[in-house]
Coordinates of C-alpha atoms in Angstrom, one line a residue:
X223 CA 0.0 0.0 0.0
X224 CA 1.3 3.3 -1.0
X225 CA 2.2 5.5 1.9
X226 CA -0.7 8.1 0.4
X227 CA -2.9 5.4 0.8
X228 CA -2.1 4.4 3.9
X229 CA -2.3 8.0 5.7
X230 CA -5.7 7.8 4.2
X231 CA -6.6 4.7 5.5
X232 CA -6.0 6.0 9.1
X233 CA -6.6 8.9 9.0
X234 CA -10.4 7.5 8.3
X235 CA -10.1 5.9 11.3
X236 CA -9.3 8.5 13.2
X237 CA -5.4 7.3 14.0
X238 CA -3.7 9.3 11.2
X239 CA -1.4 11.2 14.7
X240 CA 0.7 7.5 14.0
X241 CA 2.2 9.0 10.6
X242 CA 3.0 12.3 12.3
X243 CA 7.0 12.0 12.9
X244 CA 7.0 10.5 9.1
X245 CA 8.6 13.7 7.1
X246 CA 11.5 12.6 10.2
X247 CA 12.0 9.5 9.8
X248 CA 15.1 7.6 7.5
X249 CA 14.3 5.0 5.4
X250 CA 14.5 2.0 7.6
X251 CA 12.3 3.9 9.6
X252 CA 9.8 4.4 7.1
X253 CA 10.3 1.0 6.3
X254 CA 9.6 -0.5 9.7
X255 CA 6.4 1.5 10.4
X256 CA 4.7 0.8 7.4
X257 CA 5.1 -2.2 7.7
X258 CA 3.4 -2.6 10.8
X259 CA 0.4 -0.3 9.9
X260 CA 0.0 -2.3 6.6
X261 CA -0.1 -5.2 8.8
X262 CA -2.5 -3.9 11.9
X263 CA -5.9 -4.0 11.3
X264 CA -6.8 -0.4 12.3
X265 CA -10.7 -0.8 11.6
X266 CA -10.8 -3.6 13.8
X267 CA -8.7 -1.9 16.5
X268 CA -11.4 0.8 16.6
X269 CA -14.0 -1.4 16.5
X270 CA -13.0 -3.6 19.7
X271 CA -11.8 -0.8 21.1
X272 CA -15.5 0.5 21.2
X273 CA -16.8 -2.9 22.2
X274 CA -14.9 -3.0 25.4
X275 CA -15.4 0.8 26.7
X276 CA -19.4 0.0 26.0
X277 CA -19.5 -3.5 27.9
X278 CA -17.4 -2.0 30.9
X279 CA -20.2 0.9 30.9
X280 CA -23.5 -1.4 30.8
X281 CA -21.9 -3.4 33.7
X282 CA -21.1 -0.5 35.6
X283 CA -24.7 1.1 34.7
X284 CA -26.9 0.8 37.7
X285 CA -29.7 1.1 36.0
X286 CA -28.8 -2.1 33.6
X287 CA -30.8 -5.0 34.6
X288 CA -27.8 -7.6 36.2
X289 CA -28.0 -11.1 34.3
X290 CA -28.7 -13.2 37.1
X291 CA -25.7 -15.5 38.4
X292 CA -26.8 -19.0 39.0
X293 CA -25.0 -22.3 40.0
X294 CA -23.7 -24.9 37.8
X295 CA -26.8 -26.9 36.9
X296 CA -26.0 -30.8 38.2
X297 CA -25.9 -32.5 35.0
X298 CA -23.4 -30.1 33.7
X299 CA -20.7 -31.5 36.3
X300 CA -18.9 -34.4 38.0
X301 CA -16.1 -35.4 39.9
X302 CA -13.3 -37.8 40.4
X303 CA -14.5 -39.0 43.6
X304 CA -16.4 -42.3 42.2
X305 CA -13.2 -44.9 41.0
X306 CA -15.2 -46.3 38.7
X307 CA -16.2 -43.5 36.5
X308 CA -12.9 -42.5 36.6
X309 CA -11.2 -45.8 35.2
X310 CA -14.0 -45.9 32.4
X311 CA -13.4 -41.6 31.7
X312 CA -9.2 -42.8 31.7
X313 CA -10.2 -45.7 29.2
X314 CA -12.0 -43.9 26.5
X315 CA -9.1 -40.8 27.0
X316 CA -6.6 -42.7 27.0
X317 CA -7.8 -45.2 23.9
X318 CA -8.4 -42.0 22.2
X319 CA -4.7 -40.9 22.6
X320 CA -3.5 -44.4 21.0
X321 CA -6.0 -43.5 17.9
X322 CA -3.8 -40.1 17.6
X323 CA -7.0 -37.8 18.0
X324 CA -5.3 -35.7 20.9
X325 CA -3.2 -32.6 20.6
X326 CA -2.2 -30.1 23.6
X327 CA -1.9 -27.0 23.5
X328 CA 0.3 -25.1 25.8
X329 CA -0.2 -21.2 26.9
X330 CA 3.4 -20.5 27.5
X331 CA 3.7 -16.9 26.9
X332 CA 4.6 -15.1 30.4
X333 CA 7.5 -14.3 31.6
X334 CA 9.1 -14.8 35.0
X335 CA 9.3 -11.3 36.2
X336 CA 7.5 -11.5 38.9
X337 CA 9.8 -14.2 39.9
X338 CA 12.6 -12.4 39.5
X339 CA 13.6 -14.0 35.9
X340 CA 13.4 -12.3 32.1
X341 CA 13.5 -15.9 30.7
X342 CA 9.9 -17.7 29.7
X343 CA 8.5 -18.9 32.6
X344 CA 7.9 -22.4 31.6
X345 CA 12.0 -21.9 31.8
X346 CA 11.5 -22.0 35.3
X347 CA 13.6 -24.5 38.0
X348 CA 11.3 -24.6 41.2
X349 CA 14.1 -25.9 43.0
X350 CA 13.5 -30.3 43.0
X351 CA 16.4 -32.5 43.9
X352 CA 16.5 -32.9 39.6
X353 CA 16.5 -29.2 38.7
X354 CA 14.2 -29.8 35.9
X355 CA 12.1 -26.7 34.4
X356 CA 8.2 -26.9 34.1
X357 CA 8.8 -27.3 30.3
X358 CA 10.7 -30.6 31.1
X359 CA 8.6 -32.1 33.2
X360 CA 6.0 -31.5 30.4
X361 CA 7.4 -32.8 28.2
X362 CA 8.2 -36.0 29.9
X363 CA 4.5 -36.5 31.1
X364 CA 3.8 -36.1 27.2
X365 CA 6.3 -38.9 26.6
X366 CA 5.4 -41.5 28.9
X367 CA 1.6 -41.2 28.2
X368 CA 2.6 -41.9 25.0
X369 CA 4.1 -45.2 26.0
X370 CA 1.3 -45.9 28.6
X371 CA -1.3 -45.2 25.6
X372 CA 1.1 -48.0 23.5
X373 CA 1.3 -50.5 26.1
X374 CA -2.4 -50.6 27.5
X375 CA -3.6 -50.6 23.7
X376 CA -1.4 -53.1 22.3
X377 CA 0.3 -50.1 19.5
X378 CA 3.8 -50.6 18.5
X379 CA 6.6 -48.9 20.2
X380 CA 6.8 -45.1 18.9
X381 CA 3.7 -44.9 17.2
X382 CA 1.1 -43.1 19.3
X383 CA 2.4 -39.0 19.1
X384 CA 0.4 -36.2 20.9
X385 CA 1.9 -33.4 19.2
X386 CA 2.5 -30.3 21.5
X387 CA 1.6 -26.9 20.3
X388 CA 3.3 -24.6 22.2
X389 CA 1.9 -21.0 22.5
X390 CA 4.8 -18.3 23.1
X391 CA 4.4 -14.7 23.1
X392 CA 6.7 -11.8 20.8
X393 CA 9.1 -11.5 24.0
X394 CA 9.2 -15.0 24.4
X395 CA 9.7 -16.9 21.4
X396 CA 13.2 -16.8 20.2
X397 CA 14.2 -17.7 23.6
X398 CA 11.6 -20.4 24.0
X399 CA 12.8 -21.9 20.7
X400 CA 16.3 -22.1 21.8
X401 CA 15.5 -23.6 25.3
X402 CA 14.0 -26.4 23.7
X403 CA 17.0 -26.8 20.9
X404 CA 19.3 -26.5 23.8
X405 CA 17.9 -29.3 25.5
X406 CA 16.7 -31.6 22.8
X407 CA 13.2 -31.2 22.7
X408 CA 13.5 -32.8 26.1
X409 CA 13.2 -35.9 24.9
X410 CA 10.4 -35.9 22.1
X411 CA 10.4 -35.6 18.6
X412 CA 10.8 -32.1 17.2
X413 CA 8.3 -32.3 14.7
X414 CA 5.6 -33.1 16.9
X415 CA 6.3 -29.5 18.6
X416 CA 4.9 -27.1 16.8
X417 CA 5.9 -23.0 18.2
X418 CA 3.3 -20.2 17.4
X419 CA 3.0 -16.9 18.9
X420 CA 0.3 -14.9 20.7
X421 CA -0.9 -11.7 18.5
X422 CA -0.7 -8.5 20.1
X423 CA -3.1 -5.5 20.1
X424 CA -2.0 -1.7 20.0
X425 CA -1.7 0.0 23.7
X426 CA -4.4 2.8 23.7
X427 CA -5.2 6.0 25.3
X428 CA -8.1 6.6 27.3
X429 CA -10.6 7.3 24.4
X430 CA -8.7 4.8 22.0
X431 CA -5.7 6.9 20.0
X432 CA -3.1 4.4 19.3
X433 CA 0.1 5.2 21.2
X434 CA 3.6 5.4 19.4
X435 CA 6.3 4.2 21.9
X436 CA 8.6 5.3 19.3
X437 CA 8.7 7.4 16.5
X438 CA 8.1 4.7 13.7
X439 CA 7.0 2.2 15.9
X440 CA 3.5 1.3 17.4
X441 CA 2.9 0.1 21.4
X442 CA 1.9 -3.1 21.7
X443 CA 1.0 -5.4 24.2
X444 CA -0.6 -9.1 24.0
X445 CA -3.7 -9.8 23.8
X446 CA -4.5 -12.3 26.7
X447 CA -4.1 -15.5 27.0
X448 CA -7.8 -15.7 25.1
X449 CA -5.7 -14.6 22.0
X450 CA -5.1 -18.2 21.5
X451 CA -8.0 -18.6 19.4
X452 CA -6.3 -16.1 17.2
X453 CA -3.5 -17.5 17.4
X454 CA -4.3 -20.9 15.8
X455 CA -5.4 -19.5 12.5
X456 CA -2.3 -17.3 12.0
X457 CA 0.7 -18.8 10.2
X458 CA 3.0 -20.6 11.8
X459 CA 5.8 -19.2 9.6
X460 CA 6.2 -16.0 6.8
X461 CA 7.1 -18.1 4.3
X462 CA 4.2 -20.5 4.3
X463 CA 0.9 -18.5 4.6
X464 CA -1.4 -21.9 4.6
X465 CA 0.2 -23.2 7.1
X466 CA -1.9 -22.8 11.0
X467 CA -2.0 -25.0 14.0
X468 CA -5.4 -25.2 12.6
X469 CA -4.5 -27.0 9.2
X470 CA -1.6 -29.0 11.7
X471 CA -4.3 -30.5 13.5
X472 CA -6.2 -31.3 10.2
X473 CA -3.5 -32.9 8.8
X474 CA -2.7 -34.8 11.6
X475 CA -6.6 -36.2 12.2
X476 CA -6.8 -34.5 15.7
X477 CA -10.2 -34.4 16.9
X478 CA -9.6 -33.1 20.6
X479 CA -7.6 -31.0 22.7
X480 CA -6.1 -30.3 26.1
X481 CA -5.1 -26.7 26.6
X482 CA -3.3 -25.4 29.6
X483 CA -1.4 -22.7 31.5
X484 CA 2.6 -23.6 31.7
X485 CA 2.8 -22.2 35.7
X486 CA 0.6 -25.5 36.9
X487 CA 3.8 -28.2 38.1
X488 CA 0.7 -30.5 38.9
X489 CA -0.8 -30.3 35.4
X490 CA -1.7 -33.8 34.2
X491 CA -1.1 -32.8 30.4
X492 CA -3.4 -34.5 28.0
X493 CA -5.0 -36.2 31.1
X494 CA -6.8 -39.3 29.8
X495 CA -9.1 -39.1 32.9
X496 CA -10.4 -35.4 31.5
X497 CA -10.2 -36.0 27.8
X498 CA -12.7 -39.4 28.4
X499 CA -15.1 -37.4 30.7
X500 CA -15.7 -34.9 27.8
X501 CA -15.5 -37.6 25.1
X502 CA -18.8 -39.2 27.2
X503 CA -20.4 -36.1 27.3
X504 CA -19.8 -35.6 24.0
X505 CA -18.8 -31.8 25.2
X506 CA -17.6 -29.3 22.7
X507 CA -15.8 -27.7 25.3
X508 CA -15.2 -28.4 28.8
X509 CA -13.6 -27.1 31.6
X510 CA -11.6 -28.8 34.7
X511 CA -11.9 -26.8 38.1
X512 CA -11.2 -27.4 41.7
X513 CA -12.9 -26.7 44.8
X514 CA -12.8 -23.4 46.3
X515 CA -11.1 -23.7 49.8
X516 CA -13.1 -20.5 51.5
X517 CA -16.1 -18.7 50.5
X518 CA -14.4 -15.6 50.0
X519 CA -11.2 -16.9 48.2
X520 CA -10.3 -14.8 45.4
X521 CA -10.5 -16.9 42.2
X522 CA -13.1 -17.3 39.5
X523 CA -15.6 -19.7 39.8
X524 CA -17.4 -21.4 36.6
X525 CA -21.1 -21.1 36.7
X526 CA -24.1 -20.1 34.7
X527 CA -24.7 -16.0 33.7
X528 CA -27.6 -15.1 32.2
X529 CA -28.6 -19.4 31.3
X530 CA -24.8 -19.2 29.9
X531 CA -21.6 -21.0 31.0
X532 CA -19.6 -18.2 32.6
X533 CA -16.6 -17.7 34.6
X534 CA -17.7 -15.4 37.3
X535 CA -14.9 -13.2 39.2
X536 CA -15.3 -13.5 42.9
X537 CA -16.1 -10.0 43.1
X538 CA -19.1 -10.4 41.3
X539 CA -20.5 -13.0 43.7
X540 CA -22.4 -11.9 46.7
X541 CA -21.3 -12.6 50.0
X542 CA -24.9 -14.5 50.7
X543 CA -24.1 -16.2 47.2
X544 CA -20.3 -17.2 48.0
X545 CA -21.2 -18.8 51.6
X546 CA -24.0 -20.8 50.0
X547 CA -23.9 -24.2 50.6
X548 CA -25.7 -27.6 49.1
X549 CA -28.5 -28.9 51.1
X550 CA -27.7 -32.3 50.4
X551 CA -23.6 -32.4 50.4
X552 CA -22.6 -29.2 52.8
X553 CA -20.2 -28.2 49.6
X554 CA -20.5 -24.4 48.6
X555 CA -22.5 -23.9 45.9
X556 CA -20.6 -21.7 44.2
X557 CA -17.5 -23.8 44.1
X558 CA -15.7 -24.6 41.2
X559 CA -12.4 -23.0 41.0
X560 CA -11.2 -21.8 37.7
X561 CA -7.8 -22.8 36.6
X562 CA -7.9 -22.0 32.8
X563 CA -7.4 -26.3 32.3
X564 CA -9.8 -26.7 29.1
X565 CA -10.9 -29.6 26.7
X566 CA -12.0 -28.8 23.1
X567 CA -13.1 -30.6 20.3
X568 CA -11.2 -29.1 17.0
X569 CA -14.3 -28.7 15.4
X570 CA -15.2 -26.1 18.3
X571 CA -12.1 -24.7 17.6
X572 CA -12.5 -24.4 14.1
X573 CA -15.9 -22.4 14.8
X574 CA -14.6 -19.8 17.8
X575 CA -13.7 -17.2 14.7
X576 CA -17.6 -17.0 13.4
X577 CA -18.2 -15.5 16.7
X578 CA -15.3 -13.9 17.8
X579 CA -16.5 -10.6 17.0
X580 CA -18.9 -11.0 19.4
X581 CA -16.6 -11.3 22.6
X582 CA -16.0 -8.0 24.8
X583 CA -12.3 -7.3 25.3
X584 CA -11.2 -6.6 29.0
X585 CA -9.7 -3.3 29.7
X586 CA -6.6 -3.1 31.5
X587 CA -5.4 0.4 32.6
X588 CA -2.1 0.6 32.7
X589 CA 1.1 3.1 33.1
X590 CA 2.6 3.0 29.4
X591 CA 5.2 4.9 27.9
X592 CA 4.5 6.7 24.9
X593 CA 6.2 9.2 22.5
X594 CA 4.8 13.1 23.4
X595 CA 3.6 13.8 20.2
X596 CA 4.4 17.4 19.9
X597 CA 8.1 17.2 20.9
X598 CA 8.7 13.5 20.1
X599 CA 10.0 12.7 23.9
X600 CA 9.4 9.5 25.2
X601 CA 7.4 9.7 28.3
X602 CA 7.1 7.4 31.4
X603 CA 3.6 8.5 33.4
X604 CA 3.6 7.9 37.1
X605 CA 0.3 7.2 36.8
X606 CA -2.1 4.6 34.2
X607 CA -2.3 6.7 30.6
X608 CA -3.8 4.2 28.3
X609 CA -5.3 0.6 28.3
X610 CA -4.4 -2.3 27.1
X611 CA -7.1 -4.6 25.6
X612 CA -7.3 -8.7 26.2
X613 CA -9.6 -11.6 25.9
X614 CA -9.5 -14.7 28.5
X615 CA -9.1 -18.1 27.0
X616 CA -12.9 -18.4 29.1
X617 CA -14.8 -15.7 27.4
X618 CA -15.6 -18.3 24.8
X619 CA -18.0 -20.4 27.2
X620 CA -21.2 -18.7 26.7
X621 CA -21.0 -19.7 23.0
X622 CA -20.6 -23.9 23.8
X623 CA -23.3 -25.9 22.9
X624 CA -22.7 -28.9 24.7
X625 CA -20.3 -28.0 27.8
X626 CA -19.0 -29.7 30.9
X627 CA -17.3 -29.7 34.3
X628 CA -15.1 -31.8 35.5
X629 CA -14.0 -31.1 39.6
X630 CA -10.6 -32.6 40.3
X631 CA -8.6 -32.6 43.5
X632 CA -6.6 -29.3 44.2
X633 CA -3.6 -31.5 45.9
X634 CA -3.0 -33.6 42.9
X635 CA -3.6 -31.3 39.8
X636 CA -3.0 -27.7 41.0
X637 CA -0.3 -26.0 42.1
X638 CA 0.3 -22.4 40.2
X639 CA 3.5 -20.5 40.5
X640 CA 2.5 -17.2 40.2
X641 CA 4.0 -15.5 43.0
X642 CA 8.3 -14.5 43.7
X643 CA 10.8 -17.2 46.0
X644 CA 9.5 -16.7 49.5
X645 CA 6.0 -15.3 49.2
X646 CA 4.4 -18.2 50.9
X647 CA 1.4 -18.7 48.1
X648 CA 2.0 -19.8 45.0
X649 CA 5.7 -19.4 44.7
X650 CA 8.5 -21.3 43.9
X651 CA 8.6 -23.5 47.4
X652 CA 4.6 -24.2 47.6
X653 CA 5.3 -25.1 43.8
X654 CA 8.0 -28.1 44.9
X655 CA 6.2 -28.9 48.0
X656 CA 3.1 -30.2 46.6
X657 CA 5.3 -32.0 43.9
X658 CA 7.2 -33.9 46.4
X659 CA 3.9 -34.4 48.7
X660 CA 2.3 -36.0 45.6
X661 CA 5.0 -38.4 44.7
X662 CA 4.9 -39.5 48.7
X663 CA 1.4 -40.3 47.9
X664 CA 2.5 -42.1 44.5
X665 CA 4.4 -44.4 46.6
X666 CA 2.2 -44.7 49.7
X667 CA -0.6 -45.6 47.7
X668 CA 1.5 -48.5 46.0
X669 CA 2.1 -49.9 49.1
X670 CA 5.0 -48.3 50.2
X671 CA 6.1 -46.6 53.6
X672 CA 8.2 -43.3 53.6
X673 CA 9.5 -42.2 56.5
X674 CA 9.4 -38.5 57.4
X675 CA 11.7 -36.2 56.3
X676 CA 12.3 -37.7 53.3
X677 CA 12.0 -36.7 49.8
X678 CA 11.8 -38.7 46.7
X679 CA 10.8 -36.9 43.4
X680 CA 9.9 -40.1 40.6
X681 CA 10.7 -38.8 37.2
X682 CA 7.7 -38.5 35.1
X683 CA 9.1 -40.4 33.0
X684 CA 8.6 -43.4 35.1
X685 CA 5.1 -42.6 36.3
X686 CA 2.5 -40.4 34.8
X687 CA 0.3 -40.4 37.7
X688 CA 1.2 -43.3 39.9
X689 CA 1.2 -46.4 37.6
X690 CA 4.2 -48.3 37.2
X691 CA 5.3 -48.5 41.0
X692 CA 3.9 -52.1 42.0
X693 CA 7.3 -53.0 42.8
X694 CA 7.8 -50.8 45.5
X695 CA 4.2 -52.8 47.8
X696 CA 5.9 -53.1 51.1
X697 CA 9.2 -51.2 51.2
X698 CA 10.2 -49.1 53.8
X699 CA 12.0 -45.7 52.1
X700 CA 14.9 -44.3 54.2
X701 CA 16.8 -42.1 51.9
X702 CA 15.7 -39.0 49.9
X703 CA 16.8 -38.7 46.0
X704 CA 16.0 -38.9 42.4
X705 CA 15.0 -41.8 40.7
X706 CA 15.1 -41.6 36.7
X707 CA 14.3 -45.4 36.2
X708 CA 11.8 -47.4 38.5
X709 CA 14.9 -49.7 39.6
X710 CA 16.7 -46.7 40.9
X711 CA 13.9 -46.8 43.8
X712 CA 15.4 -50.1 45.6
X713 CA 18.3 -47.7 46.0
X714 CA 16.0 -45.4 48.7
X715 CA 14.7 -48.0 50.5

């Protein structure tokens, strides 16, 4: 597009301010700003900029008739307290993964800052006896599911793949990339991990002008963690337009997917147990949750807004609401705890994009520096200036057909690290405590004794969730350490 055209272009949206340092710029200036206003889509900037500011106002309009919140209807849900539901729900998941019709797809875009690291945080060593980062010990649990999915379903060695799609962000790909080179794919085969990167959205002011942060470049910021719907249907590379983690999936005959957030150390990724729950119930998309702890914890709870499926933020439950209980069971009634832990069908995720216009970005107000655009200063405001703009991976829910709940407990599946070394919630030590705790359990429930004090962390390559240890029924462990291979155990006892 010719510059003329362009400045027309936005200056019809009301953002031609961006061209104003342009009669200063050099050449590879020029050339790096029109390239990224050829490539943003100004008339849809405007347009969910305008969605947002109007959907904050109606919920902040007394006079707008509140969509009543109600609890998850009974049908919708279940839990893994009944043993035998759950070994039929890990039979159909896990047959499903020996079919190959099961992808992952990992939201690994954050960084570590508030844990005092720059690096991705699924970089991240939480400080177990093997040092391993959350990517690793993803990556192994991918692995040996894989075997487990071979050896329960009689399919040669090496043939059943659950390819991993890993989500970064612009800050956090190259990096990402060479973490995994570095370390050899930890294990699985690099062409069933596929990189793609978050989009980004323009930073704003107040009343939605685009903000330069330099001259001849645009502020950006991502889009949320709901940009992964986005995200699928944009190229994986420059050079190959056609090619999406959409079309991967095609290709590859995936027909459902586990999606998850890289900070959980507990995740169960591609968890057989949650894939054949929402196979049975034939869900589009599902969602797994844990039980609040408190009434008045501060965490999201999945329920029904309006007759929708909703995640509801704890501060738009009342107090008589969040100390509800069930008649029948004493559990709170508003109780299950979002943990952004999803199951989709692809052919849901095919259909998110017809109505994605729909959804209401999230306005986040923020302190961003900007170029002043009368003296071409960069500023840095001491208080928020603009807004950054984000969907959540859960603002899809109201539009599922068919969707479902699946409660599972906190101890064994969730564990976020969130919070910097030291905090005492969610931080790097609660993060390897719980670890460590469940593989005592691992071992206790096979038969075994551990004496206090001691630590043994199993490799997930020797035991997805606790299978594979029969051979420890009646030892008595002495000794803390590592064990890599299920014979190194003997070692501890």
């Amino acid at each position: 597009m010719s510059i003329e055209a362009l400045h027309e272009r936005y200056k019809a949206a009301g953002q031609a301010h961006l061209l104003k340092f342009w009669p200063k710029l050099s050449n590879s200036e020029r050339d790096e700003l029109t390239t990224q206003l050829n490539a943003l889509d100004i008339e849809r900037v405007n347009r969910i900029y305008k969605k947002a500011v109007s959907a904050e106002s109606d919920a902040a309009d007394p006079t707008t008739q509140a969509e009543p919140i109600e609890p998850l209807p009974k049908e919708a849900s279940d839990s893994v307290s009944d043993a035998a539901k759950v070994a039929e729900w890990r039979r159909i998941g896990l047959e499903a993964i020996s079919r190959g019709e099961v992808g992952v797809l990992l939201m690994a875009g954050g960084q570590g800052t508030r844990l005092g690291s720059s690096a991705p945080k699924g970089c991240y060593d939480i400080g177990l006896p093997s040092h391993k980062p959350l990517f690793q010990y993803q990556a192994e649990r991918i692995a040996r599911l894989q075997i487990v999915a071979e050896q329960e379903f009689g399919r040669p060695s090496g043939s059943v793949v659950i390819p991993w799609y890993v989500m970064t962000s612009g800050p956090t790909r190259r990096e990402t990339e060479a973490f995994f080179v570095k370390n050899s794919y930890f294990g699985l085969d690099s062409k069933n991990v596929i990189f793609f990167e978050q989009g980004t959205l323009p930073c704003l002011t107040m009343d939605g002008k685009v903000l330069l942060d330099s001259p001849s470049h645009v502020a950006v910021a991502p889009d949320g963690n709901g940009g992964l719907y986005a995200a699928t249907r944009s190229p994986l590379s420059p050079t190959d337009k056609s090619h999406t983690v959409l079309s991967d999936l095609a290709a590859r005959k995936i027909l459902y997917v586990h999606a998850y957030c890289v900070d959980n150390c507990l995740v169960r990724v591609a968890d057989p147990v949650f894939l054949g729950y929402s196979i049975q119930k034939q869900a589009d998309c599902a969602a797994k949750v844990v039980p609040k702890t408190f009434p008045t914890e501060s965490v999201g709870v999945v329920a029904c807004r309006g007759g929708k499926y909703s995640v509801v933020e704890y501060s738009e439950i009342s107090k008589e609401q969040a100390e509800r209980r069930d008649a029948d069971t004493g559990d709170l009634t508003f109780r299950a705890g979002n943990i952004a832990n999803h199951f989709y069908t692809t052919t849901y995720l095919n259909k998110v994009e017809s109505f994605e216009e729909e959804l209401a970005f999230h306005i986040a107000r923020k302190k961003i520096p900007h170029v002043n655009l009368e003296t071409g200063e960069t500023v840095k405001p001491s208080k928020p200036n603009g807004m950054k703009l984000e969907l959540f991976v859960f603002d899809v829910f109201p539009y599922t057909e068919r969707f479902a709940v699946l409660e599972v407990e906190r101890s064994e599946e969730f564990s976020p690290l969130k919070n910097a070394p030291g905090t005492g919630s969610d931080d790097p030590e609660t993060s390897r405590r719980d670890l460590l705790a469940q593989h005592r359990r691992y071992l206790e429930a096979a038969g075994a004794t551990v004496k206090d004090d001691v630590e043994i962390e199993i490799s997930p390559l020797v035991s997805y969730a606790g299978e594979g240890l029969e051979c420890v029924k009646g030892k008595t462990f002495t000794k803390s350490g590592l064990v890599e291979h299920v014979e190194e155990l003997d070692v501890l006892a």
